Every structure is written in structure tokens, then in C-alpha cells.
mmCIF file of C-alpha atoms and ligand atoms in Angstrom:
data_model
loop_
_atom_site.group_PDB
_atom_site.id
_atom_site.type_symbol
_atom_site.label_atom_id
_atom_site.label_comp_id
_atom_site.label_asym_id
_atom_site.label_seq_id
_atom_site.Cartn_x
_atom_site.Cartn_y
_atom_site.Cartn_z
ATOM 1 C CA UNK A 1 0.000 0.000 0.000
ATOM 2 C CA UNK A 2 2.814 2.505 1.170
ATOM 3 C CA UNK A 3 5.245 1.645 -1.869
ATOM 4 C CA UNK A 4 1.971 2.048 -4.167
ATOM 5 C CA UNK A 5 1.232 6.121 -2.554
ATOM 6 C CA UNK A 6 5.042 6.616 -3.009
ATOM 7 C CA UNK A 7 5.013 5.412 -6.563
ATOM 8 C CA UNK A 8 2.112 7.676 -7.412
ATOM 9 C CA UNK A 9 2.866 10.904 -5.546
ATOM 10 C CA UNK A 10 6.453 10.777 -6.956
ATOM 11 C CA UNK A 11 4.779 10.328 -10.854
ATOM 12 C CA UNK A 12 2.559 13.026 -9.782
ATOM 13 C CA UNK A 13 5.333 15.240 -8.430
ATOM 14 C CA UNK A 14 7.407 14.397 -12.191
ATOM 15 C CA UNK A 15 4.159 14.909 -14.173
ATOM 16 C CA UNK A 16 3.836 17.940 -12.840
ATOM 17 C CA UNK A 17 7.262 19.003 -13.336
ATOM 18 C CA UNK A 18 6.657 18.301 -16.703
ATOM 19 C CA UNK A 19 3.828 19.835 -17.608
ATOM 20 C CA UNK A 20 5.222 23.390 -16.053
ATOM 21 C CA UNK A 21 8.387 22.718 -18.177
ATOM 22 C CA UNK A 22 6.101 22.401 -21.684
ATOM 23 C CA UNK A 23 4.096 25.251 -20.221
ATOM 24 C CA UNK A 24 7.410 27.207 -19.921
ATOM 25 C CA UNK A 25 8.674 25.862 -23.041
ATOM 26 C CA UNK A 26 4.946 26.441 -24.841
ATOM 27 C CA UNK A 27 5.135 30.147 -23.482
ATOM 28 C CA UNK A 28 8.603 31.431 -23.808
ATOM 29 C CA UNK A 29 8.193 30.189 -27.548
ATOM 30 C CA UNK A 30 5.112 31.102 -29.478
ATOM 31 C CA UNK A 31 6.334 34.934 -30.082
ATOM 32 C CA UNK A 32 3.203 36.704 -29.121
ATOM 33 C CA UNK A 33 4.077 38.563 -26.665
ATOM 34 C CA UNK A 34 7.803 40.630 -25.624
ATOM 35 C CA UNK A 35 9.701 38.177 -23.499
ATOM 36 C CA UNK A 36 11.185 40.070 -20.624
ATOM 37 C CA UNK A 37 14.331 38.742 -19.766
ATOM 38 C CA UNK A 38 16.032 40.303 -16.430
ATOM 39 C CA UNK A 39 19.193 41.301 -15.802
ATOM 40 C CA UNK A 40 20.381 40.200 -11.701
ATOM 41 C CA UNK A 41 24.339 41.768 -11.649
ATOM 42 C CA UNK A 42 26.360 40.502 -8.620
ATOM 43 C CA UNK A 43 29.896 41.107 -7.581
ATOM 44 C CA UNK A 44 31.466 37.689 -7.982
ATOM 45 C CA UNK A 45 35.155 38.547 -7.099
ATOM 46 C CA UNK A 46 33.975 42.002 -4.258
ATOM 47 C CA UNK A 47 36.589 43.835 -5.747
ATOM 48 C CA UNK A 48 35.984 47.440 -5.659
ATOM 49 C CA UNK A 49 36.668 47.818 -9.208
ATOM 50 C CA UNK A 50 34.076 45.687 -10.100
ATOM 51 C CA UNK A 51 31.670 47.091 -7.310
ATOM 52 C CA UNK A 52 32.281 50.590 -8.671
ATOM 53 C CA UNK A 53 31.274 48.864 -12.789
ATOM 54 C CA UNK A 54 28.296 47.303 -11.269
ATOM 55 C CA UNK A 55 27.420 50.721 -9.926
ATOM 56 C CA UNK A 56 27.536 52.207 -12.962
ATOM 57 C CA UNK A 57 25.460 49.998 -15.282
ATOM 58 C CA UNK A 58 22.533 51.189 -16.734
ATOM 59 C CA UNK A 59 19.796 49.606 -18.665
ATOM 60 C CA UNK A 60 20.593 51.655 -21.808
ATOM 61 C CA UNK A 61 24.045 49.846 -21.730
ATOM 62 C CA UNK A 62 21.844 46.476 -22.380
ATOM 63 C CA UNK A 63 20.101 47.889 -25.240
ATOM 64 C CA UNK A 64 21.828 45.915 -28.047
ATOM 65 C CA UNK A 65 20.579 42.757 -26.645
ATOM 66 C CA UNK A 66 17.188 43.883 -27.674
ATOM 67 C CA UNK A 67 17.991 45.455 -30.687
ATOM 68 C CA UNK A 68 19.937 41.870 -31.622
ATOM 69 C CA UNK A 69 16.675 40.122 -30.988
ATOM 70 C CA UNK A 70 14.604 42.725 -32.933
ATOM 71 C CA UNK A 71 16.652 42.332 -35.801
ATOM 72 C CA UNK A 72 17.357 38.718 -36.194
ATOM 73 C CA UNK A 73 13.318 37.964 -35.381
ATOM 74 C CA UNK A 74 12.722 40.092 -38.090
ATOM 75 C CA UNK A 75 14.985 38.330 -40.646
ATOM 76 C CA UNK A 76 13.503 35.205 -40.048
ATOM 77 C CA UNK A 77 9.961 36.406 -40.369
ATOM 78 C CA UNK A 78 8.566 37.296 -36.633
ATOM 79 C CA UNK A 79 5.924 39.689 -36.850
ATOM 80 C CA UNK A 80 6.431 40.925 -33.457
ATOM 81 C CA UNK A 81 8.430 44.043 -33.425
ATOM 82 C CA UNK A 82 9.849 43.944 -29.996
ATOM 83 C CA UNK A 83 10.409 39.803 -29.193
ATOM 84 C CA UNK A 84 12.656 40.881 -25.952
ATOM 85 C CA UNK A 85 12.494 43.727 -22.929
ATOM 86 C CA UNK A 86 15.811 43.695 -21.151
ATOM 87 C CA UNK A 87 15.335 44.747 -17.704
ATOM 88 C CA UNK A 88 18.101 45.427 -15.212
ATOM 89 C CA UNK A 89 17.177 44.670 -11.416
ATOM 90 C CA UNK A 90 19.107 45.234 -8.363
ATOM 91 C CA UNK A 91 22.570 43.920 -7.267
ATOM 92 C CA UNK A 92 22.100 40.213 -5.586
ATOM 93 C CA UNK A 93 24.715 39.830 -2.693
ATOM 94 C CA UNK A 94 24.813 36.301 -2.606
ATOM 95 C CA UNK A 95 26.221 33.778 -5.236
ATOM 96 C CA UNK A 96 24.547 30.888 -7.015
ATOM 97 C CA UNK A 97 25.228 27.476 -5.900
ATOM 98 C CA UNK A 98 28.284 26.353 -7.940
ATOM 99 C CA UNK A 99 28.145 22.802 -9.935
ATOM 100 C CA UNK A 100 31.390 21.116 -9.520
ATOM 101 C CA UNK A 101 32.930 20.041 -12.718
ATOM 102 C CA UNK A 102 32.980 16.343 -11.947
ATOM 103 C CA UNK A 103 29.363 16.261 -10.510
ATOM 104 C CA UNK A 104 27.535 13.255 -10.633
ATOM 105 C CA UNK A 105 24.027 13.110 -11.307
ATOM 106 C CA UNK A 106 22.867 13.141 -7.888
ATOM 107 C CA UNK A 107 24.968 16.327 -7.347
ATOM 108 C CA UNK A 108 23.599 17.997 -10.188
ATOM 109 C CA UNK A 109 19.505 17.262 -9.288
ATOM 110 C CA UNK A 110 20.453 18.225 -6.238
ATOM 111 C CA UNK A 111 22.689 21.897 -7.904
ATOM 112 C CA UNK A 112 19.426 22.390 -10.193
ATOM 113 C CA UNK A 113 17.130 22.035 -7.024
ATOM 114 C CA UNK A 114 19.557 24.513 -4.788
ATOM 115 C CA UNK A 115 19.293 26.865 -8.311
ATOM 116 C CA UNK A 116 16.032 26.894 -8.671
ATOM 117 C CA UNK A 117 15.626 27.684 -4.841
ATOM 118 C CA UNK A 118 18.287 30.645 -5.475
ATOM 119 C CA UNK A 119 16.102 31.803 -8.537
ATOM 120 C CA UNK A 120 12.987 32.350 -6.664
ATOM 121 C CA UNK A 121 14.643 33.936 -3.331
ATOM 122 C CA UNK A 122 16.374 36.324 -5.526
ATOM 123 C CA UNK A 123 13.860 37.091 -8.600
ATOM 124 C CA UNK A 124 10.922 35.210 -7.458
ATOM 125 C CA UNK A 125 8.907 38.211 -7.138
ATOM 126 C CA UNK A 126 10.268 40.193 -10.647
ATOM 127 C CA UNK A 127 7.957 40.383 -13.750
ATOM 128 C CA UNK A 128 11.498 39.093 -16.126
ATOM 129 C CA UNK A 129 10.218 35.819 -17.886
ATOM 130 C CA UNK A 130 13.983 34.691 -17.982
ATOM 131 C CA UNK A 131 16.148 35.403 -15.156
ATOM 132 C CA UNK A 132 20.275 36.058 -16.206
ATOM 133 C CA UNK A 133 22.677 36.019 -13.249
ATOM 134 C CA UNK A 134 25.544 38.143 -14.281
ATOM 135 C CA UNK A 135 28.664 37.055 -12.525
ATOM 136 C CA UNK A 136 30.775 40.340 -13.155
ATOM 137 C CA UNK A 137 35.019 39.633 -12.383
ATOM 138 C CA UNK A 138 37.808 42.192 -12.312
ATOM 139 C CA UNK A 139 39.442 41.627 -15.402
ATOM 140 C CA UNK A 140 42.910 42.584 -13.878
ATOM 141 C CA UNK A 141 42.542 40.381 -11.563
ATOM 142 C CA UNK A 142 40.474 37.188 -13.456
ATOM 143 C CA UNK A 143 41.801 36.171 -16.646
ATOM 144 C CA UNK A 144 39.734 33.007 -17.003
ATOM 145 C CA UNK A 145 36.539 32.457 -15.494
ATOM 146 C CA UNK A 146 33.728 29.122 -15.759
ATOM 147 C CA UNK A 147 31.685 28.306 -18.518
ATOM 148 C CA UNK A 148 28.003 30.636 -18.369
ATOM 149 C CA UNK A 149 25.184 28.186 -18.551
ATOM 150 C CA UNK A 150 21.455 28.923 -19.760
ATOM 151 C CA UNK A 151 18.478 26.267 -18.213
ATOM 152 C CA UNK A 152 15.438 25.706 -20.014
ATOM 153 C CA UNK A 153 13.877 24.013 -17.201
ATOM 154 C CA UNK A 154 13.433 26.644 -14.853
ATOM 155 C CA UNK A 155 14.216 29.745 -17.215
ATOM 156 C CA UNK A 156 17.688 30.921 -15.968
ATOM 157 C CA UNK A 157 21.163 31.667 -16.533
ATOM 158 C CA UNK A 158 24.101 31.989 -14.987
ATOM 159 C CA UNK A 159 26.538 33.996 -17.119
ATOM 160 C CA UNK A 160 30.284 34.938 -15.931
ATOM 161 C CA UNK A 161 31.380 38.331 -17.599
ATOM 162 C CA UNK A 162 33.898 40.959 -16.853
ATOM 163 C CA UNK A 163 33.470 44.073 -15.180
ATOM 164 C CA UNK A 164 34.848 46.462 -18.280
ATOM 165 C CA UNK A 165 33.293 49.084 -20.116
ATOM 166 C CA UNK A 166 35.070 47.703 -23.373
ATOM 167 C CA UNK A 167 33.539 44.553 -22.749
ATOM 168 C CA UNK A 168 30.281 44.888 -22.344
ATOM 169 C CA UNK A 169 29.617 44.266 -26.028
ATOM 170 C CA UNK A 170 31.023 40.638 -25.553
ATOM 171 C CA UNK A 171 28.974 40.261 -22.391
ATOM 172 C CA UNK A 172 26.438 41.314 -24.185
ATOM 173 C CA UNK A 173 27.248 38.213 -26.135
ATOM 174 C CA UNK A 174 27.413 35.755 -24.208
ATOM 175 C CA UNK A 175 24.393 37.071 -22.332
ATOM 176 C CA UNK A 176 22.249 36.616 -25.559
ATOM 177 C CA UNK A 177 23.898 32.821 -25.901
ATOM 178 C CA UNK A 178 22.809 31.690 -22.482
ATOM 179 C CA UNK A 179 19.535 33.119 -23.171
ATOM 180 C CA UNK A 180 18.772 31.272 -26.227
ATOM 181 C CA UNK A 181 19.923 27.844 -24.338
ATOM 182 C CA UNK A 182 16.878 28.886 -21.905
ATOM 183 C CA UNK A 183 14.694 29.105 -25.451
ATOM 184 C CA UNK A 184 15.755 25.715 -26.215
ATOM 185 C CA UNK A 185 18.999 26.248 -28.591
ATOM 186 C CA UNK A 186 21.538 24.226 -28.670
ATOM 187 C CA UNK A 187 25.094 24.913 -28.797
ATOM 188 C CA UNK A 188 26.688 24.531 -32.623
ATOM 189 C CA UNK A 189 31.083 24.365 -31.967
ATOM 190 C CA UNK A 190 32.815 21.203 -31.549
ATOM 191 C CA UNK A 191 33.281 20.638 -27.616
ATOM 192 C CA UNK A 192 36.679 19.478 -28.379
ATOM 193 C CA UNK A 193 38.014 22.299 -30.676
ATOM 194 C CA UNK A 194 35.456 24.726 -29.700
ATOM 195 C CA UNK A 195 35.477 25.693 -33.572
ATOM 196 C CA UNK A 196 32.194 26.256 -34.839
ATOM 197 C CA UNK A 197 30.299 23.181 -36.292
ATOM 198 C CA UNK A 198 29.565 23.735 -40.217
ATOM 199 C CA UNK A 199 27.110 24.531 -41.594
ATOM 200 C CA UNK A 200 24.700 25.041 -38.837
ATOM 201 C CA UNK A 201 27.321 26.912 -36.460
ATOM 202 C CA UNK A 202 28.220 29.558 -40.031
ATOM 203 C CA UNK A 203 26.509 32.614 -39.823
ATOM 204 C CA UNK A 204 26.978 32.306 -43.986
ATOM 205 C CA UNK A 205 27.059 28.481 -44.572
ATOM 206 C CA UNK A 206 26.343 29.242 -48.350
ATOM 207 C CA UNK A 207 28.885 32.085 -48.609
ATOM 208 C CA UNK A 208 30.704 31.278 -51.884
ATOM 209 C CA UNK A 209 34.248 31.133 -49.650
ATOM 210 C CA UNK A 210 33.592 29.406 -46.781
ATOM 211 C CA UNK A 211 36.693 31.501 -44.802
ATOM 212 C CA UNK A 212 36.794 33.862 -43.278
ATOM 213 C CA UNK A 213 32.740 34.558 -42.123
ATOM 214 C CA UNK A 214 32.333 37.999 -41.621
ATOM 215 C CA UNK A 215 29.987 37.476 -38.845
ATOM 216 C CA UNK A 216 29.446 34.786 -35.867
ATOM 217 C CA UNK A 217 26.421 32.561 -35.652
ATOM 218 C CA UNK A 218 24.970 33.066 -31.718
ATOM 219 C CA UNK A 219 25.191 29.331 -30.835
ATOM 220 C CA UNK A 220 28.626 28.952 -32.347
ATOM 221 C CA UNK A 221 30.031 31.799 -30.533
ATOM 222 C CA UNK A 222 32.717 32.339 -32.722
ATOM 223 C CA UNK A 223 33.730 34.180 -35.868
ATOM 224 C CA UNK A 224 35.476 31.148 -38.063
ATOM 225 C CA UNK A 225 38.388 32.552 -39.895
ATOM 226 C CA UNK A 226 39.910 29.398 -41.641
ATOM 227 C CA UNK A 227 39.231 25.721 -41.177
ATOM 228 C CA UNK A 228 41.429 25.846 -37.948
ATOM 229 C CA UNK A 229 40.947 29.491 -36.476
ATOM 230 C CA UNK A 230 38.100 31.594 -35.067
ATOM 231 C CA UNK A 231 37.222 34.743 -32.723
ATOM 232 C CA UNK A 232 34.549 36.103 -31.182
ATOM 233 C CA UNK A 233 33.143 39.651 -32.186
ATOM 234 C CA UNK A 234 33.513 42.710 -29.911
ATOM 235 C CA UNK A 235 29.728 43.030 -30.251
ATOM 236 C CA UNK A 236 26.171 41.377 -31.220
ATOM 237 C CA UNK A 237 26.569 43.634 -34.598
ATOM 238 C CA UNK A 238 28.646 40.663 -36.016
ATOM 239 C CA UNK A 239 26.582 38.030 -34.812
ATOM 240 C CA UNK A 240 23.187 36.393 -36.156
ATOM 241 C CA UNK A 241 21.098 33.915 -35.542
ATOM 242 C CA UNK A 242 21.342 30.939 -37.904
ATOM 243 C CA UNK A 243 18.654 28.546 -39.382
ATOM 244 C CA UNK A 244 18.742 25.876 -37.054
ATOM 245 C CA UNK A 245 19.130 28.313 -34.000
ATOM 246 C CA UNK A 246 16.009 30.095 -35.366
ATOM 247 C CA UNK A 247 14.072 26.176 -35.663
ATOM 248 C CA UNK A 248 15.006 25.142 -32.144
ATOM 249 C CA UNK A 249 13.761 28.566 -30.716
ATOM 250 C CA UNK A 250 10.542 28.393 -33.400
ATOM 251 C CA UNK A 251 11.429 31.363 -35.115
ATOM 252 C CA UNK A 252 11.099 28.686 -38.472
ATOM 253 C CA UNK A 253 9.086 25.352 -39.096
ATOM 254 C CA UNK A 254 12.129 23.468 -38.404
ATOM 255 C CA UNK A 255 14.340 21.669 -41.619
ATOM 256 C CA UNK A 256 13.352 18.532 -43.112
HETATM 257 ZN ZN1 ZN B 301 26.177 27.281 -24.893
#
């Protein structure tokens, strides 16, 4: 009697996970409405260089992120003229939970459950669709930092940038990449090489010369510049959103 209640309140429990991911999934994706997607800065390293950038943002400095959306939704036929609202919300003074590297799968239900706990604490009661953690790191002081992630299930991101004027057109970047992975893209470069995959990770897979692209696909993150090179843009003005990008986030009917 006991194991059959457990066996049916824990389907229940996973059917209902479920159904709010397809709900989130059904929602986030039909294009009807402006997606607002906000922006949660924290001071990852408490450096008072970074304290001082993070003091100084302003919305307006976000801007491109919506004008990338505007313009790539447009190009592959979205009606709706403004697909994204970029919001930025108060510094959070505590940091996500951290997935180790070599988690398990245990650890990492258990990482997605402390996240999702995080998510609501800190941006449970915001109006942004998508919430983006923005990690921001002294860039004198970090030269490399983790890999950002974007979550479908649960509609967040974790993204590490740098706190630097000059850079905020790559953050901008990499913001707009996590993003997408909470839209349901995938990622298009080889894990191994990190180059970009072809043709789907080419902003121009047709381009009569393949090399060099003169502009980065979103998913591929990088610019390629010969069959064993590439680099990422200093801005979202060099990148777009390819065909299979645009299909998994149902900008397009997807390829045959
Ligand atoms: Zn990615």
C-alpha cells in the first residue's frame, strides 16, 4: 500500500514538473508577446573595481541585446516588433550554488534544485520571464573564469562576464547565448576544438568562400576565420542567428 502512494505521488510530483516545463517551453516560444528577460548583476570577485562597474550599469548599456533580438526575429519572419524587454534589477549579494565540474548526477539534481531555490529567493517576485545572473570579475585580476550556462527548465542563466566598459559588447554576447539555451537552442562548436560546427554553427554556410565569415552565428560563438581558427566579435553587430538556432527557438518550421 505505502510503496503504491510513493510510486504515485512521486509520478505526480514528475508529471507535474513536466507539464510546467512544456508550459514554460509552450510560453517562452510562441512569439506573441515581448519576453522580458532580467538582468540580476552581482559582484562575484567584491573587488571594488568591479563594485564601482556594477554601480555604474545602466539599462541603456543592455540595449543591443534587444535590438539583436529585434533584428534577427525580423529576418527570419517574426511579426512581433519587440520579441525581448531587457530589464536590469538590483545587485544580488549572494552567489549561485556552484556545480562542480565532476558532478555526478545526484549532485547535479540536487545543484538544479539549490538553483532553482536561489532563482525564486532572488527574482521570485520580478515580472522578467527569464532570469540572467551576471557574474561580473575584475578583469585585472580574473583572466579566465567558468563556462556561463542557460536552463530551459526553470528559465535561468548563470553567465560569468567581466566588469569592463570595453567589454560589455562581448557580455552582451554571451548574455544573448545563455539566453537562447533557456529558449531551447543548442550549442553549434565542436566541444573538443570549440570551432564552430559547419554549416549550422556559419553565420553564412552558403557564402561562396567558406573563410573567413564575416559574422558569428549566436550558438557557435565564434567568428570562423579558416578551417582551424576563429574569434569572437567585440559586439552582437557581427553576430546572427542561424537557421537551425532560429528552428530550435521556433522562429522557423524546423528543416526537413
Ligand atoms: Zn552554450
Amino acid at each position: 500500500m505505502w510503496r503504491l502512494i510513493r510510486i504515485t505521488v512521486l509520478s505526480l510530483t514528475l508529471f507535474a514538473v513536466a507539464a510546467l516545463t512544456w508550459v514554460d517551453r509552450e510560453r517562452t516560444t510562441d512569439w506573441d508577446n515581448t519576453l522580458w528577460i532580467g538582468i540580476f548583476p552581482i559582484n562575484a570577485d567584491g573587488r571594488p573595481e568591479t563594485a564601482r562597474y556594477i554601480a555604474g550599469l545602466e539599462r541603456s548599456r543592455l540595449g543591443a541585446i534587444e535590438g539583436f533580438f529585434a533584428r534577427e526575429a525580423r529576418r527570419h519572419g517574426i511579426a512581433l516588433e519587440r520579441p525581448v524587454h531587457v530589464e536590469l534589477f538590483p545587485e544580488v549579494r549572494q552567489l549561485p550554488p556552484r556545480l562542480p565540474a565532476d558532478a555526478g548526477p545526484l549532485q547535479s539534481i540536487a545543484w538544479s534544485l539549490a538553483m532553482r531555490y536561489y532563482t525564486w529567493k532572488h527574482a521570485g517576485g520580478t515580472l522578467a520571464d527569464i532570469r540572467v545572473f551576471v557574474l561580473y570579475h575584475d578583469p585585472g585580476r580574473t583572466l579566465a573564469v567558468p563556462h556561463s550556462l542557460g536552463l530551459q527548465k526553470g528559465l535561468m542563466g548563470v553567465v560569468y562576464a567581466y566588469a569592463e566598459r570595453r567589454m560589455d559588447g562581448m557580455n552582451s554576447i554571451v548574455i544573448a547565448h545563455e539566453v537562447m539555451h533557456t529558449l531551447g537552442a543548442t550549442d553549434k562548436y565542436d566541444p573538443e576544438t570549440n570551432l564552430p560546427q559547419f554549416p549550422d554553427g556559419y553565420a553564412r554556410p552558403d557564402a561562396p568562400r567558406r573563410h573567413p565569415q564575416a559574422a558569428a552565428e549566436l550558438m557557435a560563438g565564434r567568428r570562423p576565420l579558416s578551417e582551424t581558427e576563429a574569434e569572437m566579435p567585440d559586439s552582437l553587430r557581427d553576430v546572427v542567428v542561424g537557421d537551425r538556432t532560429a528552428a530550435e527557438i521556433r522562429w522557423l518550421t524546423p528543416p526537413r
